[in-house]
Coordinates of C-alpha atoms in Angstrom, one line a residue:
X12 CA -14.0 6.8 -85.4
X13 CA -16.7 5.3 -83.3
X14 CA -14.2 5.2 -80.2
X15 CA -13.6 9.2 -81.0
X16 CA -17.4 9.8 -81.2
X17 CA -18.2 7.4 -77.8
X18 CA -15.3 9.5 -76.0
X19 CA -16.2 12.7 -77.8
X20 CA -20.3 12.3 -76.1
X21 CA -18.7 11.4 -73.1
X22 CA -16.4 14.3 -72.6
X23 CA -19.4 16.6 -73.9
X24 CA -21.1 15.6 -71.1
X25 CA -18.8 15.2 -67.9
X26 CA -15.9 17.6 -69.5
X27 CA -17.1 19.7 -66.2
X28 CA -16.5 16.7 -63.5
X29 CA -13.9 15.6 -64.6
X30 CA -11.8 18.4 -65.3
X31 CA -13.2 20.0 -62.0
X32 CA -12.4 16.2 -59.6
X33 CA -8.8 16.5 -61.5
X34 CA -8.0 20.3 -60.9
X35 CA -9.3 20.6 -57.3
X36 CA -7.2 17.6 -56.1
X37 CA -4.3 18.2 -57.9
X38 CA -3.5 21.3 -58.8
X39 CA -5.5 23.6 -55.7
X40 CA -4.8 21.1 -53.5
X41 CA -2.0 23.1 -52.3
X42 CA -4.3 25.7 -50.5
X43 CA -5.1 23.0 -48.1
X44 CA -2.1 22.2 -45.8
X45 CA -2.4 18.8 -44.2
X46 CA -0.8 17.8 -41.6
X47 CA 1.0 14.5 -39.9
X48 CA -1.5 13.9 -37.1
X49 CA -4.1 16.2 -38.2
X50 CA -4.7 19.5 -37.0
X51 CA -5.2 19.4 -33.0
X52 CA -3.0 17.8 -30.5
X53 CA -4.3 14.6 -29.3
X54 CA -3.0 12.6 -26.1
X55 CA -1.5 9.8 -28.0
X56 CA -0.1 12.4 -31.0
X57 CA 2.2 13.8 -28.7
X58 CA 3.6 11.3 -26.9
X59 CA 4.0 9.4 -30.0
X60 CA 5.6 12.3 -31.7
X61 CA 6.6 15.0 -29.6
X62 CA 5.8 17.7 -31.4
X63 CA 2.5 19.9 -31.0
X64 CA -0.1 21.8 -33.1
X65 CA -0.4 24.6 -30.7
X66 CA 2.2 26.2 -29.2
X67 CA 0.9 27.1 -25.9
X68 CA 0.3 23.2 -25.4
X69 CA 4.2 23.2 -26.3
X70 CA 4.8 25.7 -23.8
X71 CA 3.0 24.2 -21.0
X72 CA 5.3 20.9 -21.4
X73 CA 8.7 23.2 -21.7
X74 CA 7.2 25.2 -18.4
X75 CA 6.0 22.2 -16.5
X76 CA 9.7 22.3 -13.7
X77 CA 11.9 19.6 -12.7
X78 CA 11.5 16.0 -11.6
X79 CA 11.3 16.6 -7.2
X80 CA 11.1 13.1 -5.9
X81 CA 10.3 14.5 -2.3
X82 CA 7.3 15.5 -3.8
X83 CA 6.1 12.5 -5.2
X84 CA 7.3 10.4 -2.5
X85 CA 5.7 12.9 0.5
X86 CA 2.6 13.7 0.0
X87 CA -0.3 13.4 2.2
X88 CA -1.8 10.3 0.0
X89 CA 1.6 8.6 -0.2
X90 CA 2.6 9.2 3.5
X91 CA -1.4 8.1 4.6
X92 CA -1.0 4.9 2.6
X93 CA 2.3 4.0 4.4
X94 CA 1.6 5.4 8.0
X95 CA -1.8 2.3 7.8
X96 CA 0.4 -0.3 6.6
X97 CA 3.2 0.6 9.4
X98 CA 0.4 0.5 12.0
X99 CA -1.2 -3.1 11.2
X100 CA 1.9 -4.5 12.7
X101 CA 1.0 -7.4 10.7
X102 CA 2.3 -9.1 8.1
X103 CA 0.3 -8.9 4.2
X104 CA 0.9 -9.9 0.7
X105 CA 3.3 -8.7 -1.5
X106 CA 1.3 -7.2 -4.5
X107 CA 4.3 -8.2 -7.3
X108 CA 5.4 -11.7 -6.4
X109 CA 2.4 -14.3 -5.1
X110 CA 2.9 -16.3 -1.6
X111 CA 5.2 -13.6 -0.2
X112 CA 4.4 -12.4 3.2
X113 CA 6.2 -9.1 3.9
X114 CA 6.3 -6.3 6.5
X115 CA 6.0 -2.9 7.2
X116 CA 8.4 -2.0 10.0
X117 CA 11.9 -2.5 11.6
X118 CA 11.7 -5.6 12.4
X119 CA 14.9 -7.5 13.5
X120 CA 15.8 -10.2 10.9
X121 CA 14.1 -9.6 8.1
X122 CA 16.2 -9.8 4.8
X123 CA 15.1 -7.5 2.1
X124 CA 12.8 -9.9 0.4
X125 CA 10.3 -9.5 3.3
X126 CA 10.6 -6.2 4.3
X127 CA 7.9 -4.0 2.6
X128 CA 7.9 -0.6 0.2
X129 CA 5.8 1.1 -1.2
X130 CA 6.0 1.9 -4.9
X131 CA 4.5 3.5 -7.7
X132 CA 3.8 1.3 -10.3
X133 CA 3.6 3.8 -12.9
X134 CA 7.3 5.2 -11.8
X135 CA 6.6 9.1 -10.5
X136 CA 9.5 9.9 -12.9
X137 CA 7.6 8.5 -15.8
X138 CA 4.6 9.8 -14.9
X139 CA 6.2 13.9 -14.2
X140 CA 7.5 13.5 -18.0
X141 CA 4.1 12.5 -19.3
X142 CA 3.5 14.7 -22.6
X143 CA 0.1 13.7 -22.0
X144 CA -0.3 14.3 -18.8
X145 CA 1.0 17.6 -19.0
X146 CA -1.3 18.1 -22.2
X147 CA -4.2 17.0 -20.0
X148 CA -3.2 19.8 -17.2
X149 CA -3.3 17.5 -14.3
X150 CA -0.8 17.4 -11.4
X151 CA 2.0 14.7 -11.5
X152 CA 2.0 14.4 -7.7
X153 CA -1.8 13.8 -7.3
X154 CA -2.0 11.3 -10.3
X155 CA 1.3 9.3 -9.4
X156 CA -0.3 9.1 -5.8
X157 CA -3.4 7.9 -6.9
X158 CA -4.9 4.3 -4.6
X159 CA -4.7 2.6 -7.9
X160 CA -1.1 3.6 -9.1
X161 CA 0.3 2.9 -4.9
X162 CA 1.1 -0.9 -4.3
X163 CA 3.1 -2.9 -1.5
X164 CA 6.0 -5.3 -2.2
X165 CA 9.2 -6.1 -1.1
X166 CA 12.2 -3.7 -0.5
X167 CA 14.7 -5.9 -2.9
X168 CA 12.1 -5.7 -5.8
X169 CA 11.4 -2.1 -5.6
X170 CA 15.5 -1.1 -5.2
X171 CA 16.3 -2.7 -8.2
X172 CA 13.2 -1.7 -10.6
X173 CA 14.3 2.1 -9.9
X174 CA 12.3 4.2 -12.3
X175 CA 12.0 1.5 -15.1
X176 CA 8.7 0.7 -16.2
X177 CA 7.6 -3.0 -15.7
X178 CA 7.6 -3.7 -19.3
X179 CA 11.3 -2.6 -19.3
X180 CA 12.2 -3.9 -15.6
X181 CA 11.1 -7.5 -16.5
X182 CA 13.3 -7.6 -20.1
X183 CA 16.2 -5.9 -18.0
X184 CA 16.0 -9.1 -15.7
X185 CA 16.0 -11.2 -19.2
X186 CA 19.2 -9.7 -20.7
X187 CA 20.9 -9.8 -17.4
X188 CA 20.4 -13.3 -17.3
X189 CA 18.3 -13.6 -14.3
X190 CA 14.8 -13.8 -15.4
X191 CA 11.7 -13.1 -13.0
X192 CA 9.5 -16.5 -12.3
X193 CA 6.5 -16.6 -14.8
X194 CA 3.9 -15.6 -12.0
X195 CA 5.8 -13.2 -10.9
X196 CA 6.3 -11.2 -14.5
X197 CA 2.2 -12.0 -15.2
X198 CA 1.6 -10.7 -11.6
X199 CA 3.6 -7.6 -12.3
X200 CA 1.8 -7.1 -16.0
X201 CA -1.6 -7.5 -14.2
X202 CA -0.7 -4.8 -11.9
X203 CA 0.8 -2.4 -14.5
X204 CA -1.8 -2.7 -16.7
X205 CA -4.7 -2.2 -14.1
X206 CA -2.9 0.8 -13.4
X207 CA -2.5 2.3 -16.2
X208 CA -6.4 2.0 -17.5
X209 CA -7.6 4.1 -14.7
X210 CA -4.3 6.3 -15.6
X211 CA -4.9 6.8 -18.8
X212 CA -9.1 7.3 -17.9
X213 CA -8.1 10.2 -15.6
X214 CA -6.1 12.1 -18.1
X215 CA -8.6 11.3 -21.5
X216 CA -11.4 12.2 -19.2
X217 CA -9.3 15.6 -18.5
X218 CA -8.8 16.5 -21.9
X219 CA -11.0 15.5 -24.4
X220 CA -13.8 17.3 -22.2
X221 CA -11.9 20.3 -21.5
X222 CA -12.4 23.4 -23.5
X223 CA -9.1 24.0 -25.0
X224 CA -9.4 20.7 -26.5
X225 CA -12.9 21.6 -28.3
X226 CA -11.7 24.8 -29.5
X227 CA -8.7 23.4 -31.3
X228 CA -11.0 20.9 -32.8
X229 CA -13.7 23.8 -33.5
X230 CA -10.8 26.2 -35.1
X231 CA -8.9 23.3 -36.9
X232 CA -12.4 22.0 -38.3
X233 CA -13.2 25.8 -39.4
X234 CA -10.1 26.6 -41.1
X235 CA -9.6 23.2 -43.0
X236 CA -13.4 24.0 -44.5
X237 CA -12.6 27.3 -45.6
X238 CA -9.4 26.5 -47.0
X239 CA -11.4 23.3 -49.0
X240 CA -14.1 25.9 -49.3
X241 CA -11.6 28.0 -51.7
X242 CA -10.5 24.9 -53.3
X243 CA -13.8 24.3 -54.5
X244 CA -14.5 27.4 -55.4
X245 CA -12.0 28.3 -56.9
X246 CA -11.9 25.2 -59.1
X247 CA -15.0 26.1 -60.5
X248 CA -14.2 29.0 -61.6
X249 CA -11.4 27.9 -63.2
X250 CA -13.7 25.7 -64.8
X251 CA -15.7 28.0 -66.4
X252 CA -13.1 29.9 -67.8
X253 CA -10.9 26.9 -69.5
X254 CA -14.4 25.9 -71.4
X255 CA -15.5 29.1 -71.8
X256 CA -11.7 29.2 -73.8
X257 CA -11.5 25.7 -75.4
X258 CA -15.0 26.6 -76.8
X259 CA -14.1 29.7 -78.7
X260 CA -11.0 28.1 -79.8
X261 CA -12.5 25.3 -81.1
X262 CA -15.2 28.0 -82.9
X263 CA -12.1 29.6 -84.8
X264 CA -11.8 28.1 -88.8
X265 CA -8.6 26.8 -90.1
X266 CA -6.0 29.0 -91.4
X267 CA -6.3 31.8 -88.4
X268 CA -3.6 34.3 -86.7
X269 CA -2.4 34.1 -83.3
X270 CA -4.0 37.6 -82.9
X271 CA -7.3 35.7 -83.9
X272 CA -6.3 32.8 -81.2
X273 CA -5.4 35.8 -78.3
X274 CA -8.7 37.7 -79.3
X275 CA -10.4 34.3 -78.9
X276 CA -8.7 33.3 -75.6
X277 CA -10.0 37.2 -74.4
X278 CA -13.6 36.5 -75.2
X279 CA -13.5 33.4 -73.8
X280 CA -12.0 34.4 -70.2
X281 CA -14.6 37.3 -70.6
X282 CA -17.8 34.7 -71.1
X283 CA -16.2 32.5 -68.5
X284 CA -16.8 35.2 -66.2
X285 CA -19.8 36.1 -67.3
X286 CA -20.8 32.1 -66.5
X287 CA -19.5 32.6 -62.9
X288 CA -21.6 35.3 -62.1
X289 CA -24.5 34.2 -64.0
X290 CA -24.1 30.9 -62.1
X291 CA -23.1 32.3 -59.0
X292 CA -25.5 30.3 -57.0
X293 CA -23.5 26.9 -57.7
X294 CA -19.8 29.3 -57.0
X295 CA -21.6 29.2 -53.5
X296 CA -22.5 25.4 -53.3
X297 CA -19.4 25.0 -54.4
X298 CA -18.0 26.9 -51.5
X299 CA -20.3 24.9 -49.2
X300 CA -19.7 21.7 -50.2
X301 CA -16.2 22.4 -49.7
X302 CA -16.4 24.0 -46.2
X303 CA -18.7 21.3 -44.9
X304 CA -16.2 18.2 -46.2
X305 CA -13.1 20.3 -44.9
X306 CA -14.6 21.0 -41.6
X307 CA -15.6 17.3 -41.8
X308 CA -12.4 15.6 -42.8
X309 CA -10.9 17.2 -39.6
X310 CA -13.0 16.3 -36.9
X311 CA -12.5 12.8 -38.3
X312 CA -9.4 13.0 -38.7
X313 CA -9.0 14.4 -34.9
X314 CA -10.9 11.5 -33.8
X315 CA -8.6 9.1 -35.4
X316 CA -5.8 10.9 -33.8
X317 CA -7.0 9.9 -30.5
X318 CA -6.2 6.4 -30.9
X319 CA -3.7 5.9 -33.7
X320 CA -1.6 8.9 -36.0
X321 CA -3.0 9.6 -39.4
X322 CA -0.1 10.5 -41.6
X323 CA 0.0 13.4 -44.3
X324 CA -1.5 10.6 -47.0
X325 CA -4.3 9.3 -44.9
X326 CA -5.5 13.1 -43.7
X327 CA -5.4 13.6 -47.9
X328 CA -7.7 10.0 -48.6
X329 CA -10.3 11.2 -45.3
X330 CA -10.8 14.9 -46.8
X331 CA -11.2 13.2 -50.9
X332 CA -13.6 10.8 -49.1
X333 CA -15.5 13.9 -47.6
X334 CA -15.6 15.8 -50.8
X335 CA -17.2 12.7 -52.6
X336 CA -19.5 12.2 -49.5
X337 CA -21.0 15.8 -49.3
X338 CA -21.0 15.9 -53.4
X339 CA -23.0 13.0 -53.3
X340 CA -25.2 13.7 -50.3
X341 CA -26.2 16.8 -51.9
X342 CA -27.6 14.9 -54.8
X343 CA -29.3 11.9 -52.8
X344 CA -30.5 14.3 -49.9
X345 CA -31.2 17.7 -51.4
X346 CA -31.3 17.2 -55.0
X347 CA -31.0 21.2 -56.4
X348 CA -31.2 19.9 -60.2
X349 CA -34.7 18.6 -59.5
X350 CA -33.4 15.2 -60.9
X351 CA -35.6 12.2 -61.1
X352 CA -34.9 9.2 -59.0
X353 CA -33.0 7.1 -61.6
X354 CA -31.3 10.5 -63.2
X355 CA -30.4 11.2 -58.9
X356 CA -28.4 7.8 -58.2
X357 CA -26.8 8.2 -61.7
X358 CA -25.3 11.6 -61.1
X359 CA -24.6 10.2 -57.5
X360 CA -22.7 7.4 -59.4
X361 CA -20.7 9.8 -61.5
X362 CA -19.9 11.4 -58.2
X363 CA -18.6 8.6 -56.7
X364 CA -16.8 7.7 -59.8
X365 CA -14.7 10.6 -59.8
X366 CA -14.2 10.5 -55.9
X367 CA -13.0 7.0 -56.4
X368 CA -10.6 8.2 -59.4
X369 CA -9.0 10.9 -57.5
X370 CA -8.5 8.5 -54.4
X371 CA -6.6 6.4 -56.9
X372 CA -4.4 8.6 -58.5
X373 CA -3.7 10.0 -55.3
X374 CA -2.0 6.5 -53.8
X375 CA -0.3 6.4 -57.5
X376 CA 1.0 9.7 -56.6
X377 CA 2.2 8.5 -53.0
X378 CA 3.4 5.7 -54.4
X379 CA 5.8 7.3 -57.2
X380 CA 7.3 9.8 -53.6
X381 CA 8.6 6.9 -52.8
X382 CA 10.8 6.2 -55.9
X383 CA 13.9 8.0 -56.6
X384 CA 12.8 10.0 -59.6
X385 CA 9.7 10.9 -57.2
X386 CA 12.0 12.3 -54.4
X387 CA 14.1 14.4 -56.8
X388 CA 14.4 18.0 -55.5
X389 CA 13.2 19.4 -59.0
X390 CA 11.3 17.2 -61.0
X391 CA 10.2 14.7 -58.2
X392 CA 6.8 16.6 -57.2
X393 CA 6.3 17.9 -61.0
X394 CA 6.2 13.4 -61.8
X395 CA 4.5 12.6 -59.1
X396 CA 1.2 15.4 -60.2
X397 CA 1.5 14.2 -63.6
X398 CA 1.3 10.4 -62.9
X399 CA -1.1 11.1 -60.1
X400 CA -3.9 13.2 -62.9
X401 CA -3.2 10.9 -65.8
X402 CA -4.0 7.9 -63.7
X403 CA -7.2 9.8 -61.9
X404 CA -7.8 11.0 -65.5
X405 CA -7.7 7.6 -67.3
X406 CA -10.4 5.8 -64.6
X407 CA -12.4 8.6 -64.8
X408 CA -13.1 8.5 -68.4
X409 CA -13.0 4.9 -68.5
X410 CA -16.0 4.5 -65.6
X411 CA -17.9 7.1 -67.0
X412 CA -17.7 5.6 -70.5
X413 CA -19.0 2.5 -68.9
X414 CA -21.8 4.5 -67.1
X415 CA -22.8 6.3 -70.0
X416 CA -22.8 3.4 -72.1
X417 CA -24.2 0.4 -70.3
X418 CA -27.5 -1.1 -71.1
X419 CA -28.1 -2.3 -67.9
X420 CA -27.3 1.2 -66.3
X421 CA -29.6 2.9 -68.7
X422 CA -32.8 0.7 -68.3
X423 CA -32.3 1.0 -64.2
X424 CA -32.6 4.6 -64.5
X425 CA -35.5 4.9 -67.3
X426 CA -37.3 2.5 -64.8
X427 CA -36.4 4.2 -61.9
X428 CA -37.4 7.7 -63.3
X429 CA -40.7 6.9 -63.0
X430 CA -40.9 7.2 -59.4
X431 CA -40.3 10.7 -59.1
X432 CA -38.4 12.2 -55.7
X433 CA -40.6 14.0 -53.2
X434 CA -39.1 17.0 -53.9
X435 CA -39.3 16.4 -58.1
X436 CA -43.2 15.9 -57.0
X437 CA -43.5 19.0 -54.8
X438 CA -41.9 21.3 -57.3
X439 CA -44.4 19.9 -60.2
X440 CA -46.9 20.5 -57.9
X441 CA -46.1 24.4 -57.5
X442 CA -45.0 25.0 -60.7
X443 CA -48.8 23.6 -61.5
X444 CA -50.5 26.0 -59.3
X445 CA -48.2 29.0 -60.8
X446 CA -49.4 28.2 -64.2
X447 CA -52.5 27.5 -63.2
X448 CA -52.8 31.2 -61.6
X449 CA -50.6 32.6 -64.8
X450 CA -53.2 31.2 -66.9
X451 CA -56.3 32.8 -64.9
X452 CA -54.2 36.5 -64.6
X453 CA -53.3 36.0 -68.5
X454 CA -50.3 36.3 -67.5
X455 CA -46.8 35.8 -69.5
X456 CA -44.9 33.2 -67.3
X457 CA -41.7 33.5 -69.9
X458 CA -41.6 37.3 -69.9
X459 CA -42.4 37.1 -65.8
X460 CA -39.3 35.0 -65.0
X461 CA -37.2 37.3 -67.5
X462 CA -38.4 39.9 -65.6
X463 CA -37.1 38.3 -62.1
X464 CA -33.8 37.4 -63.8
X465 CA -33.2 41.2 -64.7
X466 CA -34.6 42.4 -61.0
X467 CA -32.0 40.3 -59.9
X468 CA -29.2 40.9 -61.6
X469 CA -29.9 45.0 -61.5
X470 CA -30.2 44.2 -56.8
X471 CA -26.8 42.5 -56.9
X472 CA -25.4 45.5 -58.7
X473 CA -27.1 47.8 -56.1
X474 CA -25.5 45.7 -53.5
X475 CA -21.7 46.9 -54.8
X476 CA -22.5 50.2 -55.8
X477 CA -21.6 53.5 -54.4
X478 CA -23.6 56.5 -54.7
X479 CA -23.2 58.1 -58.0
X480 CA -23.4 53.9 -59.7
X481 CA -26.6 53.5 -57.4
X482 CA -27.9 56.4 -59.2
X483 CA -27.3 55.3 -62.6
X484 CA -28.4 51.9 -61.4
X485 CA -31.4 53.5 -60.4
X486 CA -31.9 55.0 -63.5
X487 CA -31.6 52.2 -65.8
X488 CA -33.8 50.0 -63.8
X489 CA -36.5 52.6 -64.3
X490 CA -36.0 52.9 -68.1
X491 CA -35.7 49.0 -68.7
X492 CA -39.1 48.1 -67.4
X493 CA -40.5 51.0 -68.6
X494 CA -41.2 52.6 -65.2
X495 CA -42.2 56.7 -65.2
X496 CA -39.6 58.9 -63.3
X497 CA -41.8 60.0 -60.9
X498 CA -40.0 63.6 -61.4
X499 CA -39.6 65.4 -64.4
X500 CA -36.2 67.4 -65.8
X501 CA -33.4 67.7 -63.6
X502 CA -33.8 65.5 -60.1
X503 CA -31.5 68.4 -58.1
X504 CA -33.7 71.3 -60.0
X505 CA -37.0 69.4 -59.8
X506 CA -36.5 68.8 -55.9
X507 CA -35.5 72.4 -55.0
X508 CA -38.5 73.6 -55.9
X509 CA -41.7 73.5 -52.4
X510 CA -44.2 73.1 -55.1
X511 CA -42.9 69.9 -56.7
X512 CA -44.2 66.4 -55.9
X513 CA -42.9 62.6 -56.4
X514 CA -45.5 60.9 -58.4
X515 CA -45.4 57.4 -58.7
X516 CA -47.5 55.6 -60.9

């Protein structure tokens, strides 16, 4: 009995987190549709892959013309490099194998292992089929012909490497049996990889500064936070209309109909909705918090993606992360409740509670994918839900129990509380001064802030209403504060009358 009446206080006062934490991540999370990779096409996505987010990016690869190795091997930077090397008439090191002297020309006698070539060390073939290069929308010829990508060595070397990359030239020479000499292999590697820095500079520099690139990233970002936005949203309302339910229910004696159970389900859907307008502030913080961790999670997400792929898990564990973040940097930073300090890190605590719970049923959930039950066509996703919110569930209750109920936790806060936030002591300090002047008009603070409530309610009806409900709008705004018409009779029969005047008192 104890246990029921611990659980009982607990689920009194976090029924609304919890529920909400559960619902949003595993039952709305289907509005948000994450993707391997994230959202935007990254440089290392798609040549790890192959696939693309945008379809013009696609396009531009499928579009980008055949291999032409006159091209790459005649430009005006290629055919300048060779034409100085022909005209030393001297001989010069070979750039791939240390102590070899070779030479540019037709000089009589020399075998193959001194006569010189001049080759691309990132293979022109390689780099024309370059998703990222393409992606990056720089020219093939101009980047395989760059001073750092052009080196010297001898004419047997070159022949046999073909278009094979070093990496995959220097195992070739392994499983053939005929292995390149150590300091040749480490030369090559130095070469390759010197190369390819400044390679892969040019083409990052290219595309993570261009605009297409920040657009995706802008559009991505927007349309993750409004789908998370929704999810939020939508979560909460769904919220206040299972309470506003489970709370008439309960209210019902023993011994009722099911008519009595439907009428009570109708009232309750009608006073959850009710709720949501009357708390229609926190339907649009909801909203915010939720654009502002979506739009969050993807830029991330897209930042990951430039160095290493995110898969569909890890995209779902950054945007949780981001929900918790903002939840919890709205309490901290903002504090709308007007909390005290001890009362701000506690809710912050619950915050991160269920952020950690969800995180933790969702790697339950990933895990039971994986098992055969899990990947079963009918049932598999149905399981994998289930096990995911009981488990999310389960450590919620159980950490807030532990919150709720420590004595340590409860004498940190009561001691904290007595430092009150800036904005706790700001707010006391205008709601001082109102009273103050209340007190000196004699006027009724509790009737006043009624008042507002009602002016408030009857402006956001304006705002929806046509002309004929703006009229009656009109009409009952005048008659609930006790406002004289300031026409008498008919308003059409009163105004077509030249003698008639509006009188407002």
């Amino acid at each position: 009995m104890a246990g029921e009446t611990v659980f009982s206080q607990m689920w009194s006062a976090y029924r609304g987190v919890i529920l909400h934490s559960i619902v949003t991540s595993f039952g709305l999370d289907f509005l948000v549709h994450d993707q391997h990779g994230g959202d935007v096409d990254t440089i290392h996505g798609v040549r790890e892959s192959g696939q693309y987010k945008n379809s013009r990016n696609a396009a531009d690869y499928e579009g980008r013309g055949g291999y032409d190795s006159v091209a790459y091997h005649h430009n005006d930077a290629y055919d300048s490099t060779v034409r100085a090397a022909r005209d030393t008439h001297a001989f010069f090191e070979d750039a791939y194998v240390p102590g070899n002297r070779i030479y540019y020309g037709k000089a009589s006698g020399l075998g193959s292992d001194r006569r010189a070539n001049l080759d691309h060390v990132i293979s022109a073939h390689e780099i024309h089929d370059d998703r990222g290069r393409v992606l990056a929308g720089l020219d093939g010829v101009e980047l395989a012909n760059q001073p750092s990508n052009l080196q010297f060595t001898n004419e047997r070397l070159n022949k046999s490497m073909s278009d094979m990359t070093i990496e995959e030239y220097i195992q070739w020479r392994v499983d053939r049996g005929d292995p390149l000499p150590p300091d040749v292999a480490a030369q090559m590697r130095e070469k390759d990889s010197a190369a390819r820095k400044e390679y892969e500079r040019r083409i990052s520099e290219a595309y993570y500064s261009n605009d297409k690139f920040i657009m995706d990233a802008a559009a991505a970002a927007g349309k993750r936070g409004i789908e998370m936005g929704l999810r939020q949203a939508l979560g909460f309302v769904f919220i206040q209309l299972w309470c506003a339910c489970e709370d008439e229910v309960k209210a019902l004696p023993s011994g009722v109909t099911f008519a009595d159970c439907a009428r009570a389900v109708g009232t309750g859907l009608q006073r959850g909705l009710d709720n949501v307008r009357t708390n229609y502030k926190e339907l649009f913080a909801q909203l915010e918090q939720g654009f502002t961790a979506g739009a969050l999670a993807s830029l991330t997400t897209t930042l990951i993606n430039i160095f290493l792929t995110t898969d569909k898990n890890m995209v779902r564990y950054i945007r949780q992360g981001y929900t918790t973040v903002v939840q919890v940097g709205n309490i901290l930073l903002i504090n709308p409740d007007d909390l005290l300090l001890g009362d701000q890190l506690k809710s912050a605590m619950v915050s991160l509670t269920t952020g950690a719970s969800v995180i933790a049923g969702t790697a339950v959930g990933n895990q039971i994918a994986k098992t055969p039950i899990g990947q079963d066509g009918k049932v598999g996703v149905v399981v994998q839900n289930f096990c995911a919110s009981l488990v999310s569930g389960l450590i919620s209750c159980t950490l807030l129990i532990m919150i709720d109920r420590s004595e340590f936790i409860r004498k940190v806060v009561e001691r904290l509380n007595v430092y009150g936030s800036v904005e706790h002591e700001i707010r006391e300090t205008s709601e001082a001064f109102i009273a103050l002047a209340a007190e000196i008009a004699q006027y009724d603070m509790t009737e006043f802030k009624d008042q507002v409530v009602k002016l408030d309610g009857y402006a956001r009806q304006m705002l929806c209403a046509d002309d004929d409900e703006l009229h009656e709008i009109l009409l009952d705004t005048f008659e609930e504060f006790g406002i004289p018409l300031p026409w008498e009779g008919d308003f059409d029969d009163f105004m077509g009358n030249p003698d008639n005047c509006l009188v407002f008192d």
